[in-house]
Amino acid sequence: MNNAAAATYGRMDEVTLEDHRRIFDVNYFGVLQGSLAAARHLRTKGGAIVNLGSVLSDRAMILQGPYSATKAAVQAATDALRMELEQEGAPISVTLIKPAAIHTPYPEHARNYMDAPPKLPPPLYDPRLVADAVLFACAHPRRQLYVGGGGYAISLAGKIAPRLTDLAMEAFGVGSQRSSEDAGVLNRRDNLHEPRPEGVVDGAQDAQVRKTSFLLQAQKLALPSPGDVVRAGLNAVADLAEAVDAARFRHRRP
């Protein structure tokens, strides 16, 4: 299982190039190196590679551009590795886990360029749900698993209506990531270039944390996701429209 992450909160033009590179070194190259090492080890024995992506692999988040970019890169690398291993017949499953906002110390550890403390936008999910998804993927091959329906909704909206999703994020995305905490926490040290020693699982953000993810449970049972239902509906509408157009064309021919 490969999970390496560092983050910033700030506009793309505020984050230094040094910090951009550091995030890619950790988030992308860290996961890539672990994936390739695992593939070499498992080629003959067989096994599972599970990489941690994010719902931001699908949809960039305002003020988290560098992090979003690395998670999109992790998704592309994971997909490419899966195809290559499958092509050569290697007995290895490759799964990408896509968590929503998880109640970890992510905002406390991120480098902050804002003039207010950062926070995760609701809804927040228990970190143990991600652990459950990872464990499940090790024994039951899946292409990807989403953890948290709230984040999946943003991912789906970005695919169906990208422009409207842009406008919604521009209107609400900044405020949803700015905390009203005491500004004194702005001085706390991040872990972008140096580790922090706490080693805690749960974050300090005061928020209601969801202990279940019905979307994850549905995927574990191989039930169709909301996105599958929506896409099937849109495909059916498109097929119907084409059939109607074809019928009209035949009717108009002399």
XYZ file of N, CA and C in Angstrom, residues 93-248:
468
model
N -3.067 -7.356 -8.800
C -4.168 -6.402 -8.921
C -3.664 -5.017 -8.522
N -4.213 -3.993 -9.154
C -3.802 -2.613 -8.876
C -5.054 -1.785 -8.629
N -5.170 -1.245 -7.431
C -6.358 -0.492 -7.026
C -5.973 0.917 -6.608
N -6.808 1.875 -6.986
C -6.641 3.256 -6.531
C -7.769 3.589 -5.566
N -7.425 3.996 -4.355
C -8.402 4.430 -3.358
C -8.571 5.940 -3.480
N -9.832 6.403 -3.513
C -10.108 7.830 -3.674
C -10.930 8.343 -2.486
N -10.258 8.746 -1.417
C -10.986 9.266 -0.264
C -11.530 10.674 -0.515
N -12.608 10.981 0.194
C -13.123 12.352 0.259
C -12.348 13.075 1.361
N -12.953 14.078 1.991
C -12.303 14.770 3.107
C -12.290 13.837 4.319
N -11.105 13.485 4.769
C -10.938 12.531 5.869
C -10.428 13.276 7.098
N -10.971 12.919 8.257
C -10.650 13.626 9.504
C -9.272 13.211 10.021
N -8.245 13.635 9.301
C -6.849 13.425 9.689
C -6.222 14.792 9.969
N -4.954 14.839 10.397
C -4.293 16.140 10.620
C -3.858 16.828 9.321
N -4.462 16.476 8.209
C -4.095 17.056 6.911
C -4.000 18.585 6.949
N -5.023 19.315 7.418
C -4.905 20.783 7.407
C -3.871 21.314 8.391
N -3.657 20.590 9.495
C -2.642 21.043 10.453
C -1.230 20.841 9.911
N -1.046 19.863 9.042
C 0.277 19.550 8.508
C 0.586 20.284 7.207
N -0.428 20.814 6.544
C -0.222 21.463 5.250
C 0.450 22.827 5.418
N 1.261 23.204 4.446
C 1.830 24.559 4.431
C 0.729 25.528 4.029
N 0.573 26.583 4.800
C -0.560 27.487 4.620
C -0.103 28.853 4.116
N -0.614 29.243 2.953
C -0.326 30.558 2.393
C -1.474 31.533 2.630
N -2.545 31.071 3.242
C -3.697 31.938 3.478
C -3.468 32.794 4.722
N -4.344 33.787 4.906
C -4.271 34.632 6.097
C -5.223 34.140 7.186
N -5.682 32.898 7.058
C -6.537 32.261 8.060
C -6.144 30.795 8.148
N -6.372 30.151 9.285
C -6.049 28.728 9.393
C -6.872 27.911 8.397
N -6.298 26.855 7.838
C -7.042 26.025 6.886
C -7.908 24.988 7.586
N -8.884 24.501 6.851
C -9.705 23.401 7.350
C -10.189 22.575 6.164
N -10.701 21.397 6.471
C -11.276 20.529 5.451
C -12.747 20.871 5.265
N -13.231 20.941 4.028
C -14.654 21.211 3.810
C -15.489 19.987 4.173
N -16.656 20.182 4.771
C -17.505 19.046 5.137
C -18.131 18.411 3.891
N -18.608 17.158 4.046
C -18.572 16.304 5.231
C -17.220 15.612 5.402
N -16.871 15.334 6.662
C -15.626 14.646 6.990
C -15.921 13.184 7.335
N -14.995 12.309 6.971
C -15.166 10.874 7.198
C -14.043 10.328 8.079
N -14.364 9.266 8.795
C -13.419 8.633 9.716
C -12.257 8.009 8.941
N -11.010 8.225 9.372
C -9.859 7.628 8.683
C -9.921 6.107 8.600
N -10.596 5.499 9.545
C -10.659 4.038 9.565
C -11.443 3.471 8.380
N -12.285 4.297 7.778
C -12.984 3.867 6.570
C -12.001 3.660 5.419
N -10.987 4.517 5.363
C -9.961 4.369 4.325
C -9.170 3.086 4.563
N -8.835 2.828 5.823
C -8.125 1.588 6.155
C -8.956 0.369 5.760
N -10.252 0.452 5.978
C -11.148 -0.644 5.600
C -11.137 -0.853 4.086
N -11.139 0.251 3.323
C -11.108 0.154 1.863
C -9.802 -0.471 1.381
N -8.694 -0.080 2.000
C -7.389 -0.635 1.623
C -7.358 -2.138 1.890
N -7.801 -2.536 3.067
C -7.805 -3.960 3.423
C -8.687 -4.756 2.469
N -9.839 -4.202 2.124
C -10.743 -4.887 1.200
C -10.089 -5.054 -0.168
N -9.426 -4.002 -0.653
C -8.798 -4.049 -1.977
C -7.667 -5.070 -2.036
N -7.029 -5.325 -0.913
C -5.947 -6.322 -0.893
C -6.473 -7.726 -1.175
N -7.702 -7.991 -0.779
C -8.267 -9.332 -0.940
C -9.274 -9.432 -2.078
N -9.820 -8.285 -2.509
C -10.849 -8.283 -3.548
C -10.474 -7.248 -4.608
N -9.877 -7.678 -5.697
C -9.403 -6.725 -6.709
C -10.509 -5.799 -7.207
N -10.225 -4.529 -7.177
C -11.109 -3.498 -7.721
C -10.242 -2.482 -8.447
N -10.780 -1.880 -9.474
C -10.046 -0.836 -10.188
C -9.866 0.389 -9.298
N -10.943 0.791 -8.635
C -10.894 1.937 -7.737
C -11.992 1.809 -6.702
N -11.795 2.473 -5.575
C -12.793 2.519 -4.513
C -12.873 3.942 -3.987
N -14.071 4.489 -3.979
C -14.294 5.805 -3.384
C -14.658 5.632 -1.916
N -14.165 6.536 -1.084
C -14.509 6.540 0.340
C -15.157 7.882 0.653
N -16.468 7.870 0.871
C -17.177 9.102 1.191
C -17.987 9.633 0.028
N -19.302 9.561 0.167
C -20.178 10.023 -0.903
C -20.127 11.516 -1.130
N -19.794 12.293 -0.083
C -19.729 13.743 -0.240
C -18.683 14.169 -1.250
N -17.506 13.581 -1.152
C -16.453 13.898 -2.108
C -16.741 13.342 -3.483
N -17.357 12.160 -3.529
C -17.693 11.561 -4.818
C -18.666 12.441 -5.586
N -19.556 13.126 -4.865
C -20.513 14.017 -5.525
C -19.786 15.128 -6.280
N -18.712 15.660 -5.683
C -17.927 16.700 -6.355
C -17.234 16.120 -7.583
N -16.692 14.927 -7.444
C -16.040 14.263 -8.568
C -17.015 14.061 -9.719
N -18.203 13.592 -9.396
C -19.216 13.339 -10.417
C -19.686 14.640 -11.053
N -19.885 15.673 -10.224
C -20.313 16.967 -10.760
C -19.280 17.527 -11.727
N -17.993 17.337 -11.394
C -16.941 17.831 -12.268
C -16.925 17.151 -13.618
N -17.389 15.901 -13.675
C -17.429 15.176 -14.942
C -18.663 15.549 -15.759
N -19.791 15.725 -15.077
C -21.045 15.984 -15.778
C -21.199 17.459 -16.141
N -20.843 18.337 -15.210
C -21.020 19.781 -15.426
C -19.778 20.517 -14.939
N -18.661 20.411 -15.663
C -17.402 20.995 -15.178
C -17.454 22.502 -14.989
N -18.124 23.205 -15.881
C -18.177 24.666 -15.757
C -18.980 25.086 -14.530
N -20.108 24.444 -14.297
C -20.908 24.757 -13.114
C -20.147 24.417 -11.839
N -19.377 23.340 -11.876
C -18.571 22.969 -10.713
C -17.488 24.005 -10.466
N -16.883 24.521 -11.534
C -15.923 25.621 -11.389
C -16.558 26.793 -10.653
N -17.730 27.207 -11.125
C -18.398 28.374 -10.547
C -18.765 28.132 -9.087
N -19.208 26.916 -8.772
C -19.559 26.597 -7.386
C -18.332 26.658 -6.492
N -17.204 26.141 -6.972
C -15.978 26.187 -6.175
C -15.480 27.617 -6.011
N -15.595 28.413 -7.065
C -15.178 29.810 -6.963
C -16.019 30.557 -5.934
N -17.302 30.191 -5.848
C -18.204 30.878 -4.925
C -18.062 30.390 -3.488
N -17.880 29.087 -3.309
C -17.927 28.515 -1.960
C -16.643 27.803 -1.529
N -15.758 27.494 -2.463
C -14.590 26.685 -2.136
C -13.601 27.354 -1.210
N -13.427 28.672 -1.363
C -12.462 29.376 -0.511
C -12.964 29.430 0.929
N -14.199 29.872 1.109
C -14.754 29.982 2.453
C -14.832 28.659 3.177
N -15.081 27.586 2.443
C -15.214 26.272 3.077
C -13.878 25.714 3.548
N -12.769 26.362 3.159
C -11.439 25.893 3.563
C -10.730 26.876 4.495
N -11.429 27.918 4.907
C -10.870 28.899 5.839
C -11.524 28.711 7.199
N -10.712 28.521 8.221
C -11.225 28.282 9.559
C -11.341 29.588 10.335
N -12.252 29.594 11.300
C -12.402 30.751 12.185
C -11.630 30.558 13.484
N -10.716 29.596 13.512
C -9.888 29.359 14.700
C -9.050 30.586 15.029
N -8.509 30.576 16.232
C -7.581 31.616 16.649
C -6.430 31.700 15.652
N -6.121 32.907 15.191
C -5.060 33.089 14.198
C -3.699 32.649 14.720
N -3.578 32.406 16.017
C -2.310 31.967 16.576
C -1.829 30.649 15.995
N -2.774 29.815 15.520
C -2.372 28.529 14.957
C -1.702 28.698 13.599
N -1.717 29.924 13.059
C -1.031 30.165 11.790
C 0.471 29.929 11.920
N 0.976 30.018 13.137
C 2.418 29.882 13.353
C 2.877 28.437 13.546
N 1.956 27.490 13.517
C 2.365 26.105 13.735
C 3.170 25.601 12.530
N 4.069 24.697 12.799
C 4.974 24.208 11.761
C 4.297 23.134 10.911
N 4.470 23.235 9.594
C 3.917 22.228 8.690
C 4.922 21.087 8.519
N 4.551 20.098 7.723
C 5.454 18.957 7.508
C 5.883 18.842 6.047
N 5.856 19.965 5.312
C 6.156 19.897 3.885
C 7.599 19.488 3.619
N 8.533 20.064 4.381
C 9.948 19.767 4.159
C 10.582 19.001 5.315
N 9.931 19.005 6.470
C 10.432 18.266 7.628
C 9.264 17.563 8.310
N 9.464 16.345 8.800
C 8.362 15.618 9.435
C 7.977 16.233 10.771
N 6.740 15.974 11.163
C 6.288 16.323 12.510
C 6.201 15.042 13.325
N 6.417 15.134 14.635
C 6.604 13.914 15.427
C 5.339 13.276 15.991
N 4.161 13.924 15.817
C 3.002 13.455 16.576
C 2.588 12.024 16.254
N 2.474 11.688 14.979
C 2.043 10.349 14.600
C 0.604 10.043 14.953
N -0.267 11.049 14.934
C -1.668 10.836 15.284
C -2.477 10.508 14.036
N -3.607 9.844 14.236
C -4.471 9.434 13.127
C -5.568 10.452 12.878
N -6.218 10.902 13.945
C -7.369 11.793 13.813
C -6.946 13.253 13.858
N -7.655 14.074 13.097
C -7.362 15.492 13.055
C -7.951 16.242 14.236
N -7.559 17.513 14.356
C -8.023 18.347 15.462
C -9.233 19.189 15.086
N -9.646 19.152 13.822
C -10.760 19.989 13.387
C -12.037 19.600 14.108
N -12.714 20.608 14.663
C -13.957 20.386 15.396
C -15.095 20.254 14.388
N -15.466 19.029 14.092
C -16.495 18.784 13.088
C -17.136 17.433 13.334
N -18.358 17.287 12.842
C -19.021 15.994 12.912
C -18.349 15.051 11.918
N -17.982 13.883 12.386
C -17.249 12.925 11.558
C -18.147 11.729 11.259
N -18.294 11.417 9.991
C -19.126 10.292 9.584
C -18.353 8.984 9.752
N -18.980 8.058 10.436
C -18.330 6.781 10.732
C -18.632 5.710 9.690
N -19.525 5.999 8.777
C -19.881 5.034 7.743
C -19.849 5.712 6.377
N -19.637 4.908 5.353
C -19.727 5.372 3.969
C -20.557 4.352 3.204
N -21.811 4.716 2.945
C -22.685 3.796 2.228
C -22.179 3.555 0.805
N -21.535 4.572 0.231
C -20.970 4.406 -1.105
C -19.887 3.333 -1.104
N -19.025 3.350 -0.099
C -17.987 2.326 -0.007
C -18.601 0.941 0.145
N -19.616 0.832 0.996
C -20.257 -0.467 1.195
C -20.879 -0.980 -0.099
N -21.481 -0.068 -0.880
C -22.081 -0.466 -2.153
C -21.022 -0.982 -3.118
N -19.868 -0.319 -3.128
C -18.789 -0.770 -4.013
C -18.244 -2.129 -3.572
N -18.184 -2.348 -2.280
C -17.704 -3.638 -1.781
C -18.657 -4.766 -2.172
N -19.941 -4.433 -2.294
C -20.935 -5.419 -2.717
C -21.089 -5.454 -4.229
N -20.273 -4.626 -4.920
C -20.311 -4.537 -6.390
C -21.649 -4.025 -6.894
N -22.318 -3.169 -6.097
C -23.555 -2.544 -6.551
C -23.220 -1.345 -7.421
N -24.103 -0.954 -8.338
C -23.823 0.220 -9.169
C -23.774 1.479 -8.329
N -22.787 2.334 -8.614
C -22.653 3.597 -7.895
C -23.631 4.610 -8.461
N -23.885 5.730 -7.744
C -24.740 6.781 -8.301
C -24.244 7.265 -9.654
N -22.933 7.326 -9.813
C -22.382 7.778 -11.091
C -22.721 6.815 -12.211
N -22.674 5.506 -11.910
C -23.040 4.514 -12.919
C -24.492 4.692 -13.344
N -25.352 4.953 -12.369
C -26.773 5.142 -12.669
C -26.974 6.386 -13.524
N -26.307 7.485 -13.143
C -26.443 8.726 -13.908
C -25.920 8.545 -15.322
N -24.738 7.938 -15.444
C -24.169 7.736 -16.779
C -25.061 6.840 -17.635
N -25.618 5.801 -17.021
C -26.514 4.926 -17.772
C -27.742 5.693 -18.247
N -28.259 6.567 -17.371
C -29.408 7.382 -17.751
C -29.087 8.333 -18.885
N -27.925 8.988 -18.809
C -27.519 9.908 -19.872
C -27.298 9.168 -21.186
N -26.697 7.986 -21.112
C -26.498 7.193 -22.327
C -27.831 6.780 -22.940
N -28.784 6.434 -22.076
C -30.100 6.050 -22.580
C -30.783 7.227 -23.267
N -30.675 8.415 -22.664
C -31.259 9.615 -23.273
C -30.603 9.906 -24.615
N -29.268 9.785 -24.672
C -28.553 10.034 -25.926
C -28.966 9.029 -26.996
N -29.085 7.751 -26.612
C -29.510 6.730 -27.572
C -30.919 7.013 -28.084
N -31.797 7.443 -27.177
C -33.166 7.757 -27.574
C -33.195 8.934 -28.537
N -32.383 9.965 -28.245
C -32.334 11.137 -29.119
C -31.838 10.768 -30.509
N -30.827 9.900 -30.577
C -30.316 9.462 -31.875
C -31.375 8.667 -32.637
N -32.107 7.838 -31.916
C -33.150 7.048 -32.570
C -34.255 7.943 -33.116
N -34.630 8.961 -32.343
C -35.661 9.903 -32.796
C -35.190 10.659 -34.029
N -33.936 11.132 -34.002
C -33.387 11.851 -35.158
C -33.362 10.955 -36.394
N -32.959 9.697 -36.208
C -32.908 8.771 -37.338
C -34.300 8.529 -37.906
N -35.287 8.404 -37.021
C -36.660 8.188 -37.479
C -37.172 9.397 -38.255
N -36.854 10.595 -37.764
C -37.269 11.806 -38.470
C -36.622 11.887 -39.845
